[in-house]
Coordinates of C-alpha atoms and ligand atoms in Angstrom, one line a residue:
M145 CA -3.3 30.4 -26.6
L146 CA 0.1 29.2 -27.7
K147 CA 2.0 29.9 -24.7
L148 CA -1.2 28.6 -22.5
L149 CA -0.4 25.8 -24.2
T150 CA 2.8 25.5 -23.3
L151 CA 2.6 26.9 -19.9
I152 CA -0.2 23.4 -19.1
S153 CA 2.5 21.2 -20.9
L154 CA 5.4 22.5 -18.6
L155 CA 3.3 22.0 -16.4
F156 CA 1.9 18.4 -16.8
P157 CA 4.9 16.6 -18.9
A158 CA 2.8 14.2 -20.8
K159 CA 6.7 12.1 -20.8
G160 CA 6.1 8.3 -19.1
L161 CA 6.5 7.4 -15.7
S162 CA 8.3 9.5 -13.1
D163 CA 11.0 8.0 -11.1
S164 CA 13.5 11.0 -10.3
A165 CA 12.1 14.6 -10.1
E166 CA 11.4 17.0 -12.3
N167 CA 11.5 19.8 -13.5
W168 CA 7.8 21.9 -12.7
Q169 CA 6.9 19.3 -11.1
L170 CA 3.7 19.7 -8.4
G171 CA 3.1 15.6 -7.6
F172 CA 4.4 13.0 -6.0
Q173 CA 6.9 10.9 -8.7
D174 CA 5.4 7.8 -9.9
P175 CA 4.9 4.6 -7.9
A176 CA 6.2 1.1 -8.4
T177 CA 5.3 -0.2 -4.9
P178 CA 2.2 -1.0 -2.8
I179 CA 3.2 1.3 -0.4
M180 CA 4.0 4.1 -2.5
E181 CA 0.2 3.0 -4.5
G182 CA -0.7 3.1 -1.1
I183 CA 0.6 6.8 0.4
I184 CA -0.3 8.5 -2.9
N185 CA -4.5 6.6 -2.2
L186 CA -4.1 8.5 2.1
H187 CA -2.7 11.7 0.1
H188 CA -5.8 11.9 -1.8
D189 CA -8.1 11.3 0.4
L190 CA -6.6 13.5 3.2
M191 CA -7.0 16.2 0.1
F192 CA -10.6 15.3 0.1
F193 CA -11.3 16.4 4.2
I194 CA -8.9 19.2 4.3
C195 CA -10.6 20.9 1.2
V196 CA -14.4 20.5 2.6
I197 CA -13.1 22.3 6.2
S198 CA -10.8 25.1 4.6
I199 CA -14.0 26.0 2.1
F200 CA -16.6 25.7 5.6
V201 CA -13.7 27.7 8.1
T202 CA -13.2 30.1 5.4
W203 CA -17.2 30.2 4.7
M204 CA -17.5 30.8 8.2
L205 CA -15.3 33.4 9.0
F206 CA -16.3 35.5 5.6
R207 CA -19.3 35.3 6.9
T208 CA -19.0 36.1 10.8
L209 CA -16.9 38.9 9.4
W210 CA -19.6 40.3 6.9
H211 CA -22.8 40.3 9.2
F212 CA -21.0 40.9 12.9
N213 CA -19.4 44.1 12.5
S214 CA -20.1 47.2 14.4
H215 CA -22.2 49.0 11.4
Q216 CA -24.0 46.1 10.6
N217 CA -25.0 44.9 14.1
K218 CA -24.9 47.7 16.4
N219 CA -26.5 45.7 19.4
P220 CA -24.5 42.8 19.9
S221 CA -26.0 40.1 22.1
S222 CA -25.2 39.3 25.1
L223 CA -25.1 35.3 24.6
S224 CA -21.8 33.8 24.9
H225 CA -22.4 29.6 26.0
G226 CA -24.0 27.5 23.2
M227 CA -24.7 23.5 24.8
L228 CA -26.0 22.2 21.3
I229 CA -23.3 24.2 19.3
E230 CA -20.2 23.2 21.8
I231 CA -21.5 19.7 21.5
I232 CA -21.7 20.1 17.4
W233 CA -18.0 21.1 17.3
T234 CA -16.3 19.3 19.5
V235 CA -17.7 15.8 18.3
T236 CA -17.9 16.9 14.5
P237 CA -14.0 16.8 14.1
A238 CA -13.4 14.0 16.2
I239 CA -16.0 12.1 14.2
I240 CA -13.1 13.5 10.9
L241 CA -9.8 12.3 12.9
L242 CA -11.5 8.7 13.8
V243 CA -12.4 8.5 10.0
I244 CA -9.3 9.4 8.8
A245 CA -7.0 7.5 11.4
I246 CA -8.8 4.0 9.5
P247 CA -6.8 3.8 6.6
S248 CA -3.9 5.9 8.2
F249 CA -2.9 2.9 10.7
S250 CA -3.6 0.4 8.5
L251 CA -1.1 2.5 5.4
L252 CA 1.1 2.5 8.7
Y253 CA 1.4 -1.0 10.0
A254 CA 1.2 -2.3 6.3
M255 CA 5.0 0.1 6.3
D256 CA 5.9 -2.0 9.0
E257 CA 5.0 -5.3 8.2
I258 CA 7.9 -7.9 6.2
I259 CA 7.1 -10.6 4.8
S260 CA 9.1 -13.6 4.9
P261 CA 11.4 -11.7 2.3
A262 CA 13.6 -13.9 -0.2
I263 CA 16.5 -11.5 -0.3
T264 CA 18.1 -9.8 2.5
I265 CA 19.9 -6.4 1.4
K266 CA 22.2 -4.6 3.5
T267 CA 22.7 -0.5 2.8
L268 CA 25.5 1.6 4.9
G269 CA 25.7 5.0 4.6
H270 CA 29.0 6.3 4.5
Q271 CA 30.6 9.9 4.8
W272 CA 29.5 10.0 1.1
Y273 CA 28.6 7.3 -0.5
W274 CA 26.4 4.5 -0.3
S275 CA 27.5 1.0 0.2
Y276 CA 25.3 -2.0 -0.6
E277 CA 26.2 -5.9 0.8
Y278 CA 24.2 -9.2 -0.4
S279 CA 24.8 -11.2 1.9
D280 CA 22.1 -14.1 1.3
Y281 CA 25.0 -15.3 -1.6
L282 CA 28.8 -16.7 -1.0
N283 CA 31.5 -17.0 -3.5
E284 CA 33.8 -20.1 -3.6
E285 CA 36.4 -18.1 -0.9
G286 CA 33.2 -17.3 1.4
E287 CA 32.6 -13.7 0.7
S288 CA 29.5 -12.1 0.3
I289 CA 28.3 -9.0 -2.3
M290 CA 29.3 -5.8 -1.4
Y291 CA 30.2 -2.7 -3.5
D292 CA 30.2 0.8 -3.2
S293 CA 28.0 3.5 -5.0
Y294 CA 29.3 6.9 -5.4
M295 CA 27.4 9.4 -7.6
I296 CA 29.2 10.4 -11.5
P297 CA 30.3 13.7 -10.6
E298 CA 28.8 16.5 -13.1
E299 CA 32.1 16.3 -15.8
D300 CA 31.8 12.5 -16.8
L301 CA 27.7 13.0 -16.6
E302 CA 27.3 10.7 -19.8
T303 CA 24.2 12.0 -22.5
G304 CA 20.8 10.8 -20.5
Q305 CA 22.2 10.5 -17.2
L306 CA 20.3 12.7 -14.2
R307 CA 22.9 15.1 -12.9
L308 CA 23.4 14.5 -9.3
L309 CA 21.2 11.2 -9.2
E310 CA 23.3 8.6 -11.1
V311 CA 25.9 6.7 -9.5
D312 CA 28.3 4.3 -10.5
N313 CA 27.2 1.1 -9.3
R314 CA 23.5 1.0 -8.7
M315 CA 21.2 -1.3 -5.9
V316 CA 19.8 -3.8 -7.9
V317 CA 16.8 -6.1 -6.5
P318 CA 14.3 -8.3 -9.0
V319 CA 10.2 -7.3 -9.4
N320 CA 8.1 -9.4 -7.7
T321 CA 9.9 -10.1 -4.9
H322 CA 9.9 -9.5 -0.8
V323 CA 13.0 -8.0 -0.3
R324 CA 14.6 -7.6 3.0
L325 CA 16.3 -4.2 3.6
I326 CA 18.5 -3.1 6.0
V327 CA 19.9 0.2 6.7
S328 CA 22.4 1.6 9.3
A329 CA 24.9 4.3 8.8
A330 CA 28.9 4.0 8.8
D331 CA 29.6 7.7 10.7
V332 CA 26.9 9.8 10.9
L333 CA 23.4 9.8 10.4
H334 CA 21.8 9.0 7.1
S335 CA 18.8 8.6 5.5
W336 CA 17.8 5.8 2.3
A337 CA 15.5 7.3 0.6
V338 CA 13.6 6.9 -2.3
P339 CA 10.5 8.6 -3.1
S340 CA 8.8 6.0 -6.7
L341 CA 9.6 3.0 -3.5
G342 CA 8.3 4.9 -0.9
I343 CA 10.8 4.3 1.2
K344 CA 12.9 7.0 3.8
C345 CA 14.5 5.1 6.4
D346 CA 17.2 6.5 8.6
A347 CA 20.9 4.9 8.8
I348 CA 22.1 5.0 12.6
P349 CA 25.4 4.4 13.4
G350 CA 25.3 1.3 16.2
R351 CA 21.8 0.4 14.6
L352 CA 19.9 -1.9 11.9
N353 CA 16.6 -0.4 10.5
Q354 CA 14.8 -2.8 8.5
T355 CA 11.9 -1.5 5.8
S356 CA 11.0 -4.1 3.5
L357 CA 10.5 -3.2 -0.2
F358 CA 9.0 -5.1 -3.0
I359 CA 8.5 -3.3 -6.6
K360 CA 6.4 -3.8 -9.3
R361 CA 7.8 -3.0 -12.2
E362 CA 11.1 -2.9 -14.1
G363 CA 12.7 0.4 -13.8
I364 CA 15.2 2.5 -12.2
Y365 CA 14.5 4.8 -9.8
Y366 CA 16.3 7.7 -8.4
G367 CA 16.4 9.2 -4.3
Q368 CA 18.9 10.5 -2.5
C369 CA 20.5 11.4 0.8
S370 CA 17.9 12.8 3.7
E371 CA 19.8 13.5 6.9
I372 CA 21.7 16.7 6.4
C373 CA 25.3 14.3 7.0
G374 CA 28.3 16.8 6.1
I375 CA 29.6 19.0 3.0
N376 CA 28.4 16.2 0.6
H377 CA 24.9 15.6 2.0
G378 CA 23.8 16.3 -1.5
F379 CA 25.9 14.2 -3.6
M380 CA 25.1 10.8 -2.1
P381 CA 22.0 9.4 -4.5
I382 CA 21.0 6.5 -4.7
A383 CA 19.7 4.5 -7.4
V384 CA 17.9 1.6 -7.0
E385 CA 17.4 -0.9 -10.5
A386 CA 15.4 -3.6 -10.6
V387 CA 15.2 -6.0 -13.3
S388 CA 13.7 -9.5 -13.7
L389 CA 14.5 -12.0 -11.9
P390 CA 16.2 -14.3 -15.0
N391 CA 18.5 -10.7 -15.6
Y392 CA 19.2 -10.7 -11.6
I393 CA 20.8 -13.7 -11.2
S394 CA 22.7 -13.2 -14.2
W395 CA 23.6 -9.9 -12.1
I396 CA 23.8 -12.5 -9.3
S397 CA 26.2 -15.3 -11.0
N398 CA 28.4 -12.3 -11.9
K399 CA 28.9 -10.8 -8.7
L400 CA 30.4 -13.6 -7.6
S401 CA 33.2 -14.5 -9.9
E402 CA 34.2 -11.0 -10.0
Ligands
CUA695 CU1 24.6 11.1 4.1 CU2 23.1 13.1 3.9

């Protein structure tokens, strides 16, 4: 009994919100943006259809195997064609697909939408680190905020820091603000992906990709490069720190006076 409880608690850890991968994780990380909430809801909607279809098809398959094998059914029917059944098994899947298409398309267009952003952040993939540029703000010399974000190597980790996920300079954004992200790469293909934020945006050299971000709660969100980009592909993580607006403003002014 105790062992079973331990197993259950391993499978479903009763921790706070998870914004990075966890041991024995089965489902999604917790959503922090309306987009990720939409993705999870769509997944649950689809799971309903998948369950009903799988159960129905399995039932039909085993029923057919049972009733129509040569032992049970010595004289097979010569029927080869049925108008009504063919209409039914063509139209029903089409209707299911249409029902799925409605929420799927609305989510797809919502992900594409960029609602008058308050901040634009440019993120560049490099071999093998990310760099961030806040070009909305300029200091006295007319320079914008730009910095690199490297993974913290295992031997330099401090207690509580996540191995292969923590970085030296996180990307900092305010909560409840519409942010535009411009994603590109300096050398080869990379991909900027953070599960809790519902973002996976390819970083392509010579091309600017655009995506939007609206974080609903403060926290640190972890992600990883998601396009094979060379030997250190697994060692260029992404850490996004969402802070309150006053904290963001003081962070920006600190960065500007550096
Ligand atoms: Cu950068 Cu994979």
